[in-house]
Structures are given as structure tokens and as C-alpha cells.
Coordinates of N, CA, C and O in Angstrom, one line a residue:
X5 N 3.3 -26.3 -34.9 CA 3.3 -24.8 -34.8 C 2.3 -24.4 -33.6 O 2.6 -23.5 -32.9
X6 N 1.2 -25.1 -33.6 CA 0.2 -24.7 -32.5 C 0.8 -25.0 -31.2 O 0.4 -24.3 -30.2
X7 N 1.5 -26.1 -31.1 CA 2.2 -26.4 -29.8 C 3.1 -25.3 -29.2 O 3.1 -25.0 -28.1
X8 N 3.9 -24.8 -30.2 CA 4.8 -23.7 -29.8 C 4.1 -22.4 -29.5 O 4.5 -21.8 -28.5
X9 N 3.0 -22.2 -30.2 CA 2.2 -21.0 -29.9 C 1.5 -21.1 -28.6 O 1.4 -20.2 -27.7
X10 N 0.9 -22.3 -28.3 CA 0.2 -22.6 -27.0 C 1.2 -22.5 -25.8 O 0.9 -22.0 -24.8
X11 N 2.4 -23.0 -26.0 CA 3.5 -22.9 -25.0 C 3.8 -21.5 -24.7 O 3.9 -21.1 -23.6
X12 N 3.9 -20.7 -25.8 CA 4.2 -19.3 -25.6 C 3.2 -18.5 -24.8 O 3.5 -17.7 -24.0
X13 N 1.9 -18.8 -25.2 CA 0.8 -18.1 -24.5 C 0.8 -18.6 -23.0 O 0.6 -17.7 -22.1
X14 N 1.0 -19.9 -22.7 CA 1.1 -20.2 -21.3 C 2.3 -19.6 -20.6 O 2.1 -19.3 -19.5
X15 N 3.3 -19.5 -21.3 CA 4.5 -18.9 -20.7 C 4.2 -17.5 -20.4 O 4.7 -17.0 -19.3
X16 N 3.7 -16.7 -21.2 CA 3.4 -15.3 -20.9 C 2.4 -15.2 -19.7 O 2.5 -14.3 -18.8
X17 N 1.3 -16.1 -19.7 CA 0.5 -16.1 -18.5 C 1.2 -16.4 -17.3 O 0.9 -15.8 -16.2
X18 N 2.0 -17.4 -17.3 CA 2.8 -17.8 -16.1 C 3.7 -16.7 -15.7 O 3.9 -16.4 -14.5
X19 N 4.3 -16.0 -16.6 CA 5.2 -14.9 -16.3 C 4.4 -13.7 -15.6 O 4.9 -13.1 -14.6
X20 N 3.2 -13.5 -16.1 CA 2.3 -12.5 -15.5 C 2.0 -12.9 -14.1 O 1.9 -12.0 -13.1
X21 N 1.7 -14.1 -13.8 CA 1.3 -14.6 -12.5 C 2.5 -14.5 -11.5 O 2.4 -13.9 -10.4
X22 N 3.7 -14.9 -12.0 CA 4.9 -14.8 -11.2 C 5.2 -13.3 -10.9 O 5.5 -12.9 -9.8
X23 N 5.0 -12.4 -11.9 CA 5.2 -11.0 -11.7 C 4.2 -10.4 -10.5 O 4.6 -9.7 -9.7
X24 N 3.0 -10.8 -10.6 CA 2.0 -10.4 -9.6 C 2.4 -10.9 -8.2 O 2.4 -10.1 -7.2
X25 N 2.8 -12.1 -8.1 CA 3.2 -12.7 -6.8 C 4.5 -12.0 -6.3 O 4.7 -11.7 -5.2
X26 N 5.5 -11.8 -7.3 CA 6.8 -11.3 -7.0 C 6.6 -9.9 -6.4 O 7.3 -9.6 -5.4
X27 N 5.8 -9.0 -7.1 CA 5.8 -7.6 -6.6 C 4.7 -7.3 -5.6 O 4.7 -6.3 -4.9
X28 N 3.7 -8.2 -5.4 CA 2.6 -7.9 -4.5 C 2.9 -7.9 -3.0 O 2.2 -7.4 -2.2
X29 N 3.9 -8.7 -2.6 CA 4.3 -8.7 -1.2 C 5.4 -7.8 -0.7 O 6.0 -8.0 0.3
X30 N 5.8 -6.8 -1.5 CA 6.8 -5.9 -1.1 C 6.4 -5.0 0.2 O 7.3 -4.6 1.0
X31 N 5.2 -4.9 0.4 CA 4.6 -4.0 1.5 C 4.4 -4.7 2.8 O 4.2 -4.1 3.8
X32 N 4.4 -6.0 2.8 CA 4.0 -6.8 4.0 C 4.9 -6.7 5.2 O 4.4 -6.7 6.2
X33 N 6.2 -6.3 5.0 CA 7.1 -6.2 6.1 C 7.6 -4.8 6.3 O 7.7 -4.1 5.3
X34 N 7.8 -4.5 7.5 CA 8.5 -3.2 7.8 C 10.0 -3.3 7.4 O 10.5 -4.5 7.2
X35 N 10.6 -2.2 7.4 CA 12.1 -2.3 7.1 C 12.9 -3.0 8.2 O 12.6 -2.7 9.4
X36 N 13.8 -3.8 7.8 CA 14.5 -4.7 8.8 C 15.9 -4.0 8.9 O 16.5 -3.8 7.9
X37 N 16.4 -4.1 10.2 CA 17.8 -3.6 10.4 C 18.7 -4.6 10.1 O 18.4 -5.8 10.4
X38 N 19.9 -4.4 9.7 CA 20.4 -3.1 9.4 C 20.3 -2.8 7.9 O 20.2 -1.6 7.5
X39 N 20.3 -3.8 7.0 CA 20.3 -3.5 5.6 C 19.1 -2.8 5.0 O 19.3 -1.8 4.3
X40 N 17.9 -3.3 5.3 CA 16.7 -2.5 4.7 C 16.7 -1.1 5.1 O 16.5 -0.2 4.3
X41 N 17.0 -0.8 6.4 CA 16.9 0.6 6.9 C 18.0 1.4 6.2 O 17.9 2.6 5.8
X42 N 19.3 0.9 6.2 CA 20.4 1.6 5.6 C 20.2 2.0 4.1 O 20.3 3.1 3.7
X43 N 19.8 0.9 3.4 CA 19.7 1.2 1.9 C 18.3 1.9 1.6 O 18.1 2.2 0.3
X44 N 17.5 2.1 2.5 CA 16.4 3.0 2.3 C 16.6 4.4 2.8 O 16.2 5.4 2.3
X45 N 17.5 4.6 3.9 CA 17.8 5.9 4.4 C 18.6 6.7 3.5 O 18.5 7.9 3.4
X46 N 19.6 6.1 2.9 CA 20.6 6.8 2.0 C 19.8 7.5 0.9 O 20.0 8.7 0.6
X47 N 18.9 6.8 0.1 CA 18.3 7.5 -0.9 C 17.2 8.5 -0.4 O 16.9 9.5 -1.0
X48 N 16.6 8.2 0.8 CA 15.7 9.2 1.4 C 16.4 10.5 1.7 O 15.9 11.5 1.4
X49 N 17.6 10.4 2.2 CA 18.4 11.6 2.4 C 18.8 12.3 1.2 O 18.9 13.5 1.1
X50 N 19.1 11.6 0.1 CA 19.3 12.2 -1.2 C 18.1 13.0 -1.7 O 18.3 14.1 -2.2
X51 N 16.9 12.4 -1.5 CA 15.7 13.2 -1.9 C 15.5 14.4 -1.1 O 15.2 15.5 -1.5
X52 N 15.7 14.2 0.2 CA 15.4 15.3 1.2 C 16.4 16.5 1.0 O 16.0 17.7 1.0
X53 N 17.7 16.1 0.9 CA 18.7 17.2 0.8 C 18.9 17.7 -0.6 O 19.4 18.8 -0.8
X54 N 18.5 17.0 -1.6 CA 18.7 17.4 -3.0 C 20.1 17.1 -3.6 O 20.4 17.4 -4.7
X55 N 20.9 16.5 -2.7 CA 22.3 16.2 -3.1 C 22.4 14.7 -3.5 O 22.4 13.9 -2.7
X56 N 22.4 14.5 -4.8 CA 22.4 13.2 -5.4 C 23.8 12.6 -5.6 O 24.0 11.6 -6.2
X57 N 24.8 13.4 -5.4 CA 26.2 13.1 -5.7 C 26.9 12.5 -4.5 O 27.5 11.4 -4.6
X58 N 26.6 13.0 -3.3 CA 27.2 12.5 -2.1 C 26.2 11.7 -1.3 O 25.3 12.2 -0.6
X59 N 26.4 10.4 -1.2 CA 25.5 9.6 -0.4 C 25.8 9.8 1.1 O 26.9 9.9 1.5
X60 N 24.7 9.9 1.9 CA 24.9 10.1 3.3 C 24.0 9.2 4.0 O 22.9 8.9 3.7
X61 N 24.4 8.8 5.2 CA 23.7 7.9 6.1 C 23.7 8.6 7.5 O 24.7 8.8 8.1
X62 N 22.5 9.1 8.0 CA 22.4 9.8 9.2 C 23.3 11.0 9.2 O 23.9 11.4 10.2
X63 N 23.4 11.7 8.0 CA 24.2 12.9 7.9 C 25.7 12.7 7.7 O 26.4 13.6 7.4
X64 N 26.2 11.5 7.8 CA 27.6 11.2 7.5 C 27.8 10.7 6.1 O 26.9 10.0 5.6
X65 N 28.9 11.2 5.4 CA 29.2 10.7 4.1 C 29.4 9.2 4.1 O 30.1 8.6 4.9
X66 N 28.7 8.5 3.1 CA 28.7 7.1 3.1 C 29.1 6.6 1.7 O 28.4 6.5 0.8
X67 N 30.5 6.4 1.5 CA 31.0 6.0 0.2 C 31.4 4.6 0.2 O 32.2 4.2 -0.6
X68 N 30.8 3.8 1.0 CA 31.2 2.3 1.0 C 30.7 1.5 -0.1 O 31.2 0.5 -0.5
X69 N 29.6 2.0 -0.7 CA 29.0 1.3 -1.8 C 28.8 2.3 -3.0 O 28.6 3.4 -2.7
X70 N 28.8 1.7 -4.3 CA 28.5 2.6 -5.4 C 27.0 3.0 -5.4 O 26.2 2.3 -4.8
X71 N 26.8 4.1 -6.0 CA 25.5 4.8 -5.8 C 24.4 4.3 -6.8 O 23.2 4.9 -6.7
X72 N 24.5 3.4 -7.6 CA 23.5 3.1 -8.6 C 22.2 2.6 -8.0 O 21.1 3.2 -8.3
X73 N 22.2 1.8 -6.9 CA 20.9 1.5 -6.3 C 20.4 2.7 -5.5 O 19.1 2.8 -5.5
X74 N 21.1 3.5 -4.9 CA 20.8 4.6 -4.3 C 20.0 5.6 -5.2 O 18.9 6.1 -4.9
X75 N 20.6 5.8 -6.4 CA 19.9 6.7 -7.4 C 18.6 6.1 -7.9 O 17.6 6.8 -8.1
X76 N 18.6 4.8 -8.1 CA 17.4 4.2 -8.6 C 16.2 4.3 -7.5 O 15.1 4.6 -7.8
X77 N 16.6 4.0 -6.2 CA 15.6 4.1 -5.1 C 15.2 5.5 -5.0 O 14.0 5.8 -4.7
X78 N 16.2 6.5 -5.0 CA 15.8 7.9 -4.8 C 14.8 8.4 -5.9 O 13.8 9.1 -5.7
X79 N 15.1 7.9 -7.1 CA 14.2 8.2 -8.2 C 12.8 7.7 -8.0 O 11.8 8.3 -8.2
X80 N 12.7 6.4 -7.5 CA 11.5 5.8 -7.2 C 10.8 6.5 -6.0 O 9.5 6.7 -6.0
X81 N 11.6 7.0 -5.0 CA 10.9 7.8 -4.0 C 10.4 9.1 -4.6 O 9.3 9.5 -4.1
X82 N 11.0 9.7 -5.5 CA 10.5 10.9 -6.1 C 9.2 10.7 -6.8 O 8.2 11.5 -6.7
X83 N 9.1 9.5 -7.5 CA 8.0 9.3 -8.3 C 6.8 8.7 -7.5 O 5.7 9.1 -7.7
X84 N 7.1 7.7 -6.6 CA 6.1 7.0 -5.9 C 5.9 7.3 -4.4 O 5.0 6.8 -3.8
X85 N 6.7 8.1 -3.9 CA 6.6 8.5 -2.5 C 7.5 7.8 -1.6 O 8.0 6.7 -2.0
X86 N 7.7 8.2 -0.4 CA 8.5 7.5 0.6 C 7.7 6.5 1.3 O 7.0 6.8 2.3
X87 N 7.8 5.3 0.8 CA 7.1 4.1 1.4 C 8.1 3.0 1.5 O 9.1 2.9 0.8
X88 N 7.9 2.1 2.4 CA 8.8 0.9 2.6 C 8.8 0.1 1.3 O 10.0 -0.4 0.9
X89 N 7.7 -0.2 0.7 CA 7.8 -1.0 -0.5 C 8.5 -0.4 -1.6 O 9.1 -1.1 -2.4
X90 N 8.5 0.9 -1.7 CA 9.3 1.6 -2.8 C 10.8 1.5 -2.6 O 11.5 1.3 -3.6
X91 N 11.2 1.3 -1.3 CA 12.7 1.1 -1.1 C 13.1 -0.3 -1.6 O 14.2 -0.5 -1.9
X92 N 12.2 -1.2 -1.6 CA 12.5 -2.6 -2.1 C 12.2 -2.8 -3.5 O 12.4 -3.9 -4.1
X93 N 11.8 -1.7 -4.3 CA 11.4 -1.9 -5.7 C 12.6 -2.2 -6.5 O 12.5 -3.1 -7.4
X94 N 13.8 -1.5 -6.3 CA 14.9 -1.8 -7.2 C 15.4 -3.3 -7.0 O 15.6 -3.9 -8.1
X95 N 15.6 -3.8 -5.8 CA 16.0 -5.3 -5.8 C 14.9 -6.2 -6.4 O 15.2 -7.1 -7.0
X96 N 13.6 -5.8 -6.2 CA 12.6 -6.7 -6.8 C 12.6 -6.6 -8.4 O 12.4 -7.6 -9.1
X97 N 12.8 -5.4 -8.9 CA 12.9 -5.2 -10.4 C 14.1 -6.0 -10.9 O 13.9 -6.7 -11.9
X98 N 15.3 -5.9 -10.3 CA 16.4 -6.5 -10.8 C 16.3 -8.0 -10.6 O 16.8 -8.8 -11.6
X99 N 15.7 -8.5 -9.6 CA 15.5 -9.9 -9.4 C 14.6 -10.5 -10.4 O 14.8 -11.5 -11.0
X100 N 13.4 -9.8 -10.7 CA 12.5 -10.2 -11.7 C 13.1 -10.1 -13.1 O 12.9 -11.0 -13.9
X101 N 14.0 -9.1 -13.4 CA 14.7 -9.0 -14.6 C 15.6 -10.1 -14.8 O 15.8 -10.7 -15.9
X102 N 16.2 -10.7 -13.7 CA 17.0 -11.8 -13.8 C 16.3 -13.0 -14.2 O 16.8 -13.9 -14.9
X103 N 15.1 -13.2 -13.7 CA 14.2 -14.3 -14.1 C 13.9 -14.3 -15.6 O 14.0 -15.3 -16.3
X104 N 13.6 -13.0 -16.1 CA 13.3 -12.8 -17.5 C 14.5 -13.2 -18.3 O 14.4 -13.8 -19.4
X105 N 15.7 -12.7 -17.9 CA 16.9 -12.9 -18.6 C 17.2 -14.5 -18.7 O 17.6 -14.9 -19.7
X106 N 17.0 -15.2 -17.6 CA 17.2 -16.7 -17.7 C 16.2 -17.3 -18.7 O 16.6 -18.2 -19.5
X107 N 15.0 -16.8 -18.6 CA 14.0 -17.3 -19.6 C 14.4 -17.0 -21.0 O 14.2 -17.8 -21.9
X108 N 14.9 -15.9 -21.2 CA 15.3 -15.5 -22.6 C 16.5 -16.2 -23.1 O 16.7 -16.4 -24.3
X109 N 17.4 -16.6 -22.2 CA 18.7 -17.1 -22.6 C 18.6 -18.6 -23.0 O 19.4 -19.1 -23.7
X110 N 17.6 -19.3 -22.5 CA 17.3 -20.7 -22.9 C 17.3 -20.9 -24.4 O 18.1 -21.7 -24.9
X111 N 16.4 -20.3 -25.1 CA 16.4 -20.5 -26.5 C 17.7 -20.0 -27.3 O 18.2 -20.5 -28.2
X112 N 18.3 -18.9 -26.7 CA 19.5 -18.3 -27.4 C 20.7 -19.3 -27.2 O 21.5 -19.4 -28.2
X113 N 20.9 -19.8 -26.0 CA 22.1 -20.6 -25.8 C 21.9 -22.0 -26.1 O 22.8 -22.7 -26.5
X114 N 20.7 -22.6 -25.9 CA 20.5 -23.9 -26.0 C 19.5 -24.3 -27.1 O 19.4 -25.5 -27.4
X115 N 19.0 -23.4 -27.7 CA 18.1 -23.6 -28.8 C 16.7 -24.1 -28.5 O 15.9 -24.6 -29.3
X116 N 16.3 -24.2 -27.2 CA 15.0 -24.7 -26.8 C 14.4 -23.8 -25.8 O 14.9 -23.4 -24.7
X117 N 13.2 -23.3 -26.1 CA 12.5 -22.4 -25.2 C 12.0 -23.0 -23.9 O 12.0 -22.4 -22.9
X118 N 11.7 -24.4 -23.9 CA 11.3 -25.0 -22.8 C 12.5 -25.1 -21.7 O 12.2 -25.1 -20.5
X119 N 13.7 -25.2 -22.2 CA 14.8 -25.2 -21.3 C 15.0 -23.9 -20.4 O 15.2 -23.9 -19.3
X120 N 14.8 -22.8 -21.2 CA 14.8 -21.5 -20.5 C 13.6 -21.4 -19.5 O 13.8 -20.8 -18.5
X121 N 12.5 -21.9 -19.9 CA 11.3 -21.8 -19.0 C 11.5 -22.7 -17.8 O 11.2 -22.3 -16.7
X122 N 12.1 -23.8 -18.0 CA 12.4 -24.7 -16.8 C 13.5 -24.1 -15.9 O 13.4 -24.1 -14.7
X123 N 14.5 -23.5 -16.5 CA 15.5 -22.8 -15.7 C 14.9 -21.7 -14.9 O 15.3 -21.4 -13.8
X124 N 14.1 -20.8 -15.5 CA 13.5 -19.7 -14.9 C 12.6 -20.1 -13.8 O 12.5 -19.6 -12.7
X125 N 11.9 -21.3 -14.0 CA 11.0 -21.9 -12.9 C 11.8 -22.3 -11.7 O 11.4 -22.1 -10.6
X126 N 12.9 -23.0 -12.0 CA 13.9 -23.4 -10.9 C 14.4 -22.1 -10.1 O 14.3 -22.1 -8.9
X127 N 14.8 -21.1 -10.9 CA 15.2 -19.9 -10.2 C 14.1 -19.3 -9.4 O 14.3 -18.8 -8.3
X128 N 12.9 -19.2 -10.0 CA 11.8 -18.5 -9.3 C 11.4 -19.3 -8.0 O 10.7 -18.7 -7.1
X129 N 11.7 -20.6 -8.0 CA 11.4 -21.5 -6.9 C 12.6 -21.5 -5.8 O 12.4 -22.2 -4.8
X130 N 13.6 -20.9 -6.1 CA 14.8 -20.9 -5.2 C 14.6 -19.9 -4.0 O 14.4 -18.7 -4.3
X131 N 14.5 -20.4 -2.8 CA 14.1 -19.5 -1.7 C 15.1 -18.3 -1.4 O 14.7 -17.3 -1.2
X132 N 16.4 -18.7 -1.7 CA 17.4 -17.5 -1.4 C 17.2 -16.4 -2.6 O 17.2 -15.3 -2.2
X133 N 17.1 -16.9 -3.7 CA 16.9 -15.8 -4.8 C 15.6 -15.0 -4.6 O 15.7 -13.8 -4.7
X134 N 14.5 -15.7 -4.3 CA 13.3 -15.0 -4.0 C 13.3 -14.1 -2.8 O 13.0 -12.9 -2.8
X135 N 14.0 -14.6 -1.8 CA 14.2 -13.8 -0.6 C 15.0 -12.5 -0.7 O 14.7 -11.5 -0.3
X136 N 16.1 -12.7 -1.4 CA 16.9 -11.5 -1.7 C 16.3 -10.5 -2.6 O 16.6 -9.3 -2.6
X137 N 15.3 -11.0 -3.5 CA 14.5 -10.0 -4.3 C 13.5 -9.3 -3.5 O 12.9 -8.3 -4.1
X138 N 13.2 -9.6 -2.3 CA 12.2 -9.0 -1.5 C 12.8 -8.1 -0.4 O 12.0 -7.5 0.3
X139 N 14.1 -8.1 -0.2 CA 14.7 -7.3 0.8 C 15.6 -6.3 0.2 O 16.2 -6.4 -0.9
X140 N 15.8 -5.1 0.8 CA 16.5 -4.0 0.3 C 18.0 -4.2 0.5 O 18.6 -3.6 1.5
X141 N 18.7 -5.0 -0.3 CA 20.0 -5.2 -0.3 C 20.6 -5.0 -1.6 O 19.8 -4.9 -2.6
X142 N 21.9 -5.0 -1.8 CA 22.5 -4.8 -3.1 C 22.7 -6.1 -3.9 O 23.1 -6.1 -5.0
X143 N 22.3 -7.2 -3.3 CA 22.6 -8.5 -3.9 C 21.8 -8.7 -5.3 O 22.5 -9.4 -6.2
X144 N 20.7 -8.3 -5.4 CA 19.9 -8.6 -6.6 C 20.5 -7.8 -7.8 O 20.6 -8.3 -8.9
X145 N 20.9 -6.6 -7.5 CA 21.6 -5.8 -8.6 C 22.9 -6.5 -9.1 O 23.2 -6.6 -10.3
X146 N 23.6 -7.0 -8.1 CA 25.0 -7.7 -8.5 C 24.5 -9.0 -9.2 O 25.2 -9.3 -10.2
X147 N 23.5 -9.7 -8.8 CA 23.1 -10.9 -9.4 C 22.7 -10.6 -10.9 O 23.1 -11.4 -11.8
X148 N 21.9 -9.7 -11.1 CA 21.4 -9.4 -12.4 C 22.6 -9.0 -13.4 O 22.7 -9.4 -14.4
X149 N 23.5 -8.0 -12.8 CA 24.5 -7.5 -13.7 C 25.7 -8.4 -13.8 O 26.5 -8.3 -14.8
X150 N 25.7 -9.5 -13.0 CA 26.8 -10.6 -13.2 C 26.3 -11.6 -14.4 O 27.1 -12.3 -14.8
X151 N 25.0 -11.6 -14.6 CA 24.5 -12.4 -15.7 C 25.2 -11.9 -17.0 O 25.7 -10.8 -17.1
X152 N 25.1 -12.7 -18.0 CA 25.7 -12.3 -19.4 C 25.1 -10.9 -19.7 O 23.9 -10.8 -20.0
X153 N 25.9 -9.9 -19.8 CA 25.4 -8.6 -20.0 C 24.8 -8.3 -21.4 O 23.9 -7.6 -21.5
X154 N 25.4 -8.9 -22.4 CA 24.9 -8.7 -23.8 C 24.7 -10.1 -24.3 O 25.5 -10.7 -24.8
X155 N 23.4 -10.5 -24.2 CA 23.1 -11.9 -24.6 C 23.4 -12.1 -26.1 O 23.8 -13.2 -26.4
X156 N 23.1 -11.1 -26.9 CA 23.4 -11.3 -28.3 C 24.9 -11.4 -28.5 O 25.4 -12.2 -29.3
X157 N 25.7 -10.6 -27.9 CA 27.1 -10.6 -28.1 C 27.7 -12.0 -27.6 O 28.6 -12.5 -28.1
X158 N 27.2 -12.4 -26.5 CA 27.7 -13.7 -25.9 C 27.3 -14.9 -26.7 O 28.1 -15.8 -26.9
X159 N 26.2 -14.8 -27.3 CA 25.8 -16.0 -28.2 C 26.6 -16.0 -29.5 O 27.1 -17.0 -30.0
X160 N 26.8 -14.7 -30.1 CA 27.6 -14.6 -31.3 C 29.1 -15.1 -31.0 O 29.8 -15.7 -31.7
X161 N 29.6 -14.7 -29.8 CA 30.9 -15.0 -29.4 C 31.1 -16.5 -29.2 O 32.1 -17.0 -29.7
X162 N 30.1 -17.1 -28.7 CA 30.2 -18.6 -28.4 C 30.2 -19.3 -29.8 O 30.9 -20.3 -30.0
X163 N 29.4 -18.9 -30.8 CA 29.4 -19.4 -32.1 C 30.7 -19.2 -32.7 O 31.3 -20.0 -33.4
X164 N 31.4 -18.0 -32.6 CA 32.6 -17.7 -33.2 C 33.7 -18.5 -32.6 O 34.7 -19.0 -33.3
X165 N 33.6 -18.8 -31.3 CA 34.7 -19.6 -30.6 C 34.7 -21.1 -31.1 O 35.7 -21.7 -31.0
X166 N 33.5 -21.6 -31.6 CA 33.6 -22.9 -32.0 C 34.4 -23.1 -33.3 O 34.9 -24.2 -33.5
X167 N 34.6 -22.0 -34.1 CA 35.3 -22.1 -35.3 C 36.8 -21.6 -35.2 O 37.5 -21.6 -36.1
X168 N 37.2 -21.0 -34.0 CA 38.5 -20.6 -33.8 C 39.5 -21.6 -33.4 O 39.1 -22.6 -32.9
X169 N 40.8 -21.4 -33.6 CA 41.8 -22.3 -33.1 C 41.8 -22.2 -31.6 O 41.4 -21.1 -31.1
X170 N 42.4 -23.2 -30.8 CA 42.4 -23.1 -29.4 C 43.2 -21.9 -28.9 O 42.7 -21.2 -27.9
X171 N 44.2 -21.4 -29.7 CA 45.0 -20.3 -29.3 C 44.1 -19.0 -29.3 O 44.1 -18.2 -28.4
X172 N 43.4 -18.9 -30.5 CA 42.5 -17.6 -30.6 C 41.3 -17.7 -29.7 O 41.0 -16.7 -29.1
X173 N 40.9 -18.9 -29.4 CA 39.8 -19.1 -28.4 C 40.2 -18.5 -27.1 O 39.5 -17.8 -26.4
X174 N 41.3 -19.0 -26.7 CA 41.8 -18.6 -25.3 C 42.1 -17.1 -25.2 O 41.6 -16.4 -24.2
X175 N 42.8 -16.5 -26.2 CA 43.1 -15.1 -26.1 C 42.0 -14.1 -26.4 O 41.9 -13.1 -25.9
X176 N 41.0 -14.6 -27.2 CA 39.9 -13.7 -27.6 C 38.9 -13.6 -26.5 O 38.1 -12.6 -26.6
X177 N 38.8 -14.5 -25.6 CA 37.8 -14.4 -24.6 C 38.2 -13.6 -23.3 O 37.4 -13.4 -22.4
X178 N 39.4 -13.2 -23.2 CA 39.8 -12.7 -22.0 C 39.2 -11.3 -21.6 O 38.7 -11.1 -20.5
X179 N 39.2 -10.5 -22.6 CA 38.7 -9.1 -22.3 C 37.2 -9.0 -21.9 O 36.8 -8.3 -21.0
X180 N 36.4 -9.8 -22.6 CA 35.0 -9.6 -22.3 C 34.5 -10.4 -21.1 O 33.4 -10.1 -20.6
X181 N 35.3 -11.2 -20.5 CA 35.0 -11.7 -19.2 C 34.9 -10.7 -18.1 O 34.4 -10.9 -17.0
X182 N 35.6 -9.5 -18.3 CA 35.6 -8.5 -17.3 C 34.3 -7.6 -17.3 O 34.0 -7.1 -16.3
X183 N 33.6 -7.7 -18.4 CA 32.3 -6.9 -18.4 C 31.3 -7.1 -17.3 O 30.9 -6.2 -16.7
X184 N 30.9 -8.4 -17.1 CA 30.0 -8.5 -16.0 C 30.5 -8.1 -14.6 O 29.8 -7.5 -13.8
X185 N 31.8 -8.3 -14.3 CA 32.4 -7.9 -13.1 C 32.3 -6.4 -13.0 O 32.1 -5.8 -11.9
X186 N 32.7 -5.7 -14.1 CA 32.6 -4.2 -14.1 C 31.3 -3.7 -13.9 O 31.0 -2.8 -13.0
X187 N 30.2 -4.3 -14.5 CA 28.8 -3.8 -14.2 C 28.4 -4.1 -12.8 O 27.7 -3.3 -12.1
X188 N 28.8 -5.2 -12.3 CA 28.4 -5.5 -10.8 C 29.1 -4.6 -9.9 O 28.6 -4.3 -8.8
X189 N 30.4 -4.2 -10.2 CA 31.1 -3.3 -9.3 C 30.4 -2.0 -9.3 O 30.4 -1.3 -8.2
X190 N 29.8 -1.6 -10.3 CA 29.0 -0.3 -10.3 C 27.8 -0.5 -9.4 O 27.2 0.5 -9.0
X191 N 27.3 -1.7 -9.1 CA 26.2 -1.9 -8.4 C 26.5 -2.0 -6.9 O 25.9 -1.5 -6.1
X192 N 27.5 -2.9 -6.6 CA 27.7 -3.2 -5.2 C 29.2 -3.0 -4.7 O 29.5 -3.2 -3.6
X193 N 30.0 -2.6 -5.6 CA 31.4 -2.4 -5.1 C 32.3 -3.4 -4.9 O 32.2 -4.5 -4.8

């Protein structure tokens, strides 16, 4: 029991260190064209104009992407001010939440906390994942919402599928496969 408790304490400490490193370097770079500037300007215009319904880019209506990230960034601008790092906060939060989700799914799906910790460590060390979490793009929101949306439901469903007949297994899983895609469509279109 002490080994599990000790592992849990180390895990929380490691997660805190990863969080500090993950969020501490959001301010080091200026906004990079075109994506950083575009996805920072649209929420800035929402805040300035007060129109949170119609996204605009340089005064023109911009309906190419769904507004979830714009709303989150505009809210962060309202609370924290108009700064470059604030525009990158939503991708950083969803990227870090993805790490936590991978960490939490290890014990749920595989029955072993160490497996989730190793998987989260591999993900935290992946240059593309870390890079996308530091730039103002829609990719991290899509990545997070494409992950299993209800981890409890997915684990219960996996357990129920083990006891179903092949026909029930095949037909019962069709509808819930659409949920992650629907959530990610709300994020990046």
C-alpha cells in the first residue's frame, strides 16, 4: 500500500512540475502569422465590439470555424487582459487537460495507474503535441474533444460489450462513436 501511495505522491509532484513547464513559456514568443494572429484577433474583436455572436476578422464576418475557442479566448481576454500569452491559454489548457485525461484513463481502461502515467509521459514528451499546445491554433481543442468524451461511460460500455453477442456488440456501438466527432466539430469545424 505504501508503494501505491508513494507512487501517487510522486505522480502529483510530477504533474505539478509538468504544469509549471507547460504554462510558463506561453509568453516567450510573439504571435506568429497567420494562425496565432488570426485566432487572437477574432476574440479581441469580440471583446472590443461586444458582439460575441458574429466572429469578425479585420471587420469582415468570419464563419469558417466554430466559435468555441473564440469565446474561451475572449473570456480570458476579459479576465486577464489583452496579452499574447492569454490568446494561447485555451490551446494550452486543452492540451494539458489531454495529458491529465490520458493519465486518468490508464487505471480505468487497463487497471494499472503506472500505464496511464507512462502514456501521459510519452504524450508530454511528444514534440508535436507539446508544440501544438503552445501555439494559438484549434488543434488542441480538437485533440482533447476527440479523446473519449465520457470516460466512465466508455469503460462501462466496454465492460458491457464483453458480455454481449457479436450482433449486439456491433449494433450497440454505432451511435456513441459519433460523440467525439460531434464535440470536435464544435471546436474546429
